[in-house]
Amino acid sequence: MWKVIVKFFIEKIWPEILKLLVKYGRELAELIFSKAFGFIKNWFSNLGKEKAKQAEEAYSKAESSSDPDEKKKYAQEAEFYKKEAESYARKMEDLERQFNEFKQSVQKDVENRTKDLKAEDLFKTNKEDFSFNSSNNILSLEDSSKK
């Protein structure tokens, strides 16, 4: 009787569980990347805003100064901070592109490895006690580039 139950589970129920796991893995990866990128984007945005604020302050000092040398010094400082702010914006665009490529790669990897899961990878199916297989690394997500 046990073999009939296990066979039914593997043939009928497992494919549906696998679809659920693939969907869950995809959604979990999306959530993690969304949160991580939101944090990074906010950090870069704050750095850019700080440089823009410093540029405005330097422009203000340049305009209010009557000393030509001081005016020139503050104008150069303002341009420096302005370029720094623009640099953060460009870096953020590049980082977003790279981050999206990385996210897609990881999502595809997780999805492919999840699709390849067998019921035996998660459950002990050859005994009377149908229990969770406490394998430490179910998806074998170690970095294959370091092999």
CSV table of C-alpha atoms in Angstrom, one decimal:
chain,number,residue,atom,x,y,z
A,1,MET,CA,0.0,0.0,0.0
A,2,TRP,CA,2.8,2.4,0.9
A,3,LYS,CA,4.4,2.0,-2.6
A,4,VAL,CA,1.0,2.9,-4.2
A,5,ILE,CA,0.8,6.1,-2.1
A,6,VAL,CA,4.3,7.1,-2.9
A,7,LYS,CA,3.8,6.4,-6.6
A,8,PHE,CA,0.6,8.5,-6.6
A,9,PHE,CA,2.4,11.3,-4.8
A,10,ILE,CA,5.4,11.2,-7.2
A,11,GLU,CA,3.2,11.0,-10.3
A,12,LYS,CA,0.3,13.2,-9.5
A,13,ILE,CA,1.0,15.5,-6.6
A,14,TRP,CA,4.7,16.2,-7.0
A,15,PRO,CA,4.4,17.9,-10.4
A,16,GLU,CA,1.9,20.4,-8.9
A,17,ILE,CA,4.2,20.9,-5.9
A,18,LEU,CA,7.1,21.5,-8.3
A,19,LYS,CA,5.1,24.2,-10.2
A,20,LEU,CA,4.4,25.9,-6.8
A,21,LEU,CA,8.1,25.7,-5.8
A,22,VAL,CA,9.2,27.2,-9.1
A,23,LYS,CA,6.7,30.0,-8.7
A,24,TYR,CA,7.6,30.6,-5.1
A,25,GLY,CA,11.3,30.6,-6.0
A,26,ARG,CA,10.8,33.1,-8.7
A,27,GLU,CA,8.7,35.4,-6.5
A,28,LEU,CA,11.2,35.1,-3.6
A,29,ALA,CA,14.1,36.0,-5.8
A,30,GLU,CA,12.1,39.0,-7.2
A,31,LEU,CA,11.3,40.2,-3.6
A,32,ILE,CA,15.0,39.9,-2.5
A,33,PHE,CA,16.3,41.6,-5.5
A,34,SER,CA,13.7,44.3,-5.3
A,35,LYS,CA,14.5,45.1,-1.7
A,36,ALA,CA,18.3,44.9,-2.3
A,37,PHE,CA,18.1,47.2,-5.3
A,38,GLY,CA,15.8,49.6,-3.6
A,39,PHE,CA,18.3,49.9,-0.8
A,40,ILE,CA,21.2,50.5,-3.2
A,41,LYS,CA,19.2,52.9,-5.3
A,42,ASN,CA,18.3,54.9,-2.2
A,43,TRP,CA,21.9,55.0,-1.1
A,44,PHE,CA,23.2,56.2,-4.5
A,45,SER,CA,20.3,58.7,-4.7
A,46,ASN,CA,21.2,60.2,-1.3
A,47,LEU,CA,24.9,60.4,-2.3
A,48,GLY,CA,23.9,62.3,-5.5
A,49,LYS,CA,21.5,64.6,-3.6
A,50,GLU,CA,24.3,65.4,-1.1
A,51,LYS,CA,26.7,66.3,-4.0
A,52,ALA,CA,24.0,68.4,-5.7
A,53,LYS,CA,23.4,70.2,-2.4
A,54,GLN,CA,27.1,70.9,-2.0
A,55,ALA,CA,27.1,72.2,-5.6
A,56,GLU,CA,24.2,74.6,-4.8
A,57,GLU,CA,26.0,75.8,-1.7
A,58,ALA,CA,29.2,76.5,-3.6
A,59,TYR,CA,27.3,78.3,-6.4
A,60,SER,CA,25.6,80.4,-3.7
A,61,LYS,CA,29.0,81.3,-2.1
A,62,ALA,CA,30.4,82.1,-5.5
A,63,GLU,CA,27.6,84.5,-6.3
A,64,SER,CA,27.7,86.2,-3.0
A,65,SER,CA,31.5,86.6,-2.9
A,66,SER,CA,32.9,89.9,-4.0
A,67,ASP,CA,36.5,88.6,-4.2
A,68,PRO,CA,37.2,87.3,-7.7
A,69,ASP,CA,39.6,84.6,-6.5
A,70,GLU,CA,37.1,83.3,-4.0
A,71,LYS,CA,34.4,83.5,-6.6
A,72,LYS,CA,36.4,81.4,-9.0
A,73,LYS,CA,37.3,78.9,-6.2
A,74,TYR,CA,33.7,78.4,-5.3
A,75,ALA,CA,32.6,78.2,-8.9
A,76,GLN,CA,35.2,75.4,-9.5
A,77,GLU,CA,34.1,73.7,-6.4
A,78,ALA,CA,30.4,73.9,-7.5
A,79,GLU,CA,31.3,72.4,-10.9
A,80,PHE,CA,33.2,69.6,-9.2
A,81,TYR,CA,30.2,68.7,-7.0
A,82,LYS,CA,27.8,69.0,-9.9
A,83,LYS,CA,30.0,66.5,-11.9
A,84,GLU,CA,30.1,64.2,-8.9
A,85,ALA,CA,26.3,64.3,-8.7
A,86,GLU,CA,26.0,63.5,-12.4
A,87,SER,CA,28.5,60.7,-12.0
A,88,TYR,CA,26.4,59.1,-9.3
A,89,ALA,CA,23.4,59.2,-11.6
A,90,ARG,CA,25.4,57.6,-14.5
A,91,LYS,CA,26.8,55.0,-12.1
A,92,MET,CA,23.3,54.2,-10.9
A,93,GLU,CA,22.1,53.6,-14.4
A,94,ASP,CA,25.0,51.3,-15.1
A,95,LEU,CA,24.5,49.5,-11.8
A,96,GLU,CA,20.8,49.1,-12.5
A,97,ARG,CA,21.5,47.4,-15.8
A,98,GLN,CA,24.1,45.1,-14.3
A,99,PHE,CA,21.9,44.3,-11.3
A,100,ASN,CA,19.0,43.4,-13.7
A,101,GLU,CA,21.2,41.1,-15.7
A,102,PHE,CA,22.5,39.5,-12.5
A,103,LYS,CA,18.9,39.2,-11.2
A,104,GLN,CA,17.7,37.5,-14.4
A,105,SER,CA,20.7,35.1,-14.2
A,106,VAL,CA,20.0,34.1,-10.6
A,107,GLN,CA,16.3,33.8,-11.2
A,108,LYS,CA,16.9,31.5,-14.2
A,109,ASP,CA,19.4,29.4,-12.2
A,110,VAL,CA,17.0,29.0,-9.3
A,111,GLU,CA,14.1,28.2,-11.6
A,112,ASN,CA,16.1,25.6,-13.6
A,113,ARG,CA,17.5,24.0,-10.4
A,114,THR,CA,14.0,24.0,-8.9
A,115,LYS,CA,12.5,22.4,-12.0
A,116,ASP,CA,15.1,19.6,-11.7
A,117,LEU,CA,14.1,18.7,-8.1
A,118,LYS,CA,12.9,15.2,-7.6
A,119,ALA,CA,10.5,14.3,-4.8
A,120,GLU,CA,13.4,12.2,-3.3
A,121,ASP,CA,15.5,15.4,-3.0
A,122,LEU,CA,13.0,16.7,-0.5
A,123,PHE,CA,11.4,13.7,1.0
A,124,LYS,CA,12.3,10.2,2.2
A,125,THR,CA,10.1,8.2,0.0
A,126,ASN,CA,11.4,4.7,0.5
A,127,LYS,CA,10.4,4.1,4.2
A,128,GLU,CA,7.1,3.9,6.0
A,129,ASP,CA,7.6,7.3,7.5
A,130,PHE,CA,7.2,9.8,4.7
A,131,SER,CA,9.3,12.7,6.1
A,132,PHE,CA,11.3,15.7,5.0
A,133,ASN,CA,14.8,14.9,3.8
A,134,SER,CA,17.0,17.4,5.8
A,135,SER,CA,19.6,17.9,3.1
A,136,ASN,CA,21.6,21.0,3.8
A,137,ASN,CA,21.8,22.2,0.1
A,138,ILE,CA,18.7,21.1,-1.8
A,139,LEU,CA,19.2,23.1,-4.9
A,140,SER,CA,23.0,22.9,-4.9
A,141,LEU,CA,23.3,26.6,-5.3
A,142,GLU,CA,27.0,26.8,-4.7
A,143,ASP,CA,28.8,29.0,-7.1
A,144,SER,CA,29.6,26.7,-10.1
A,145,SER,CA,32.3,29.1,-11.3
A,146,LYS,CA,34.4,28.1,-8.3
A,147,LYS,CA,34.5,24.4,-9.1
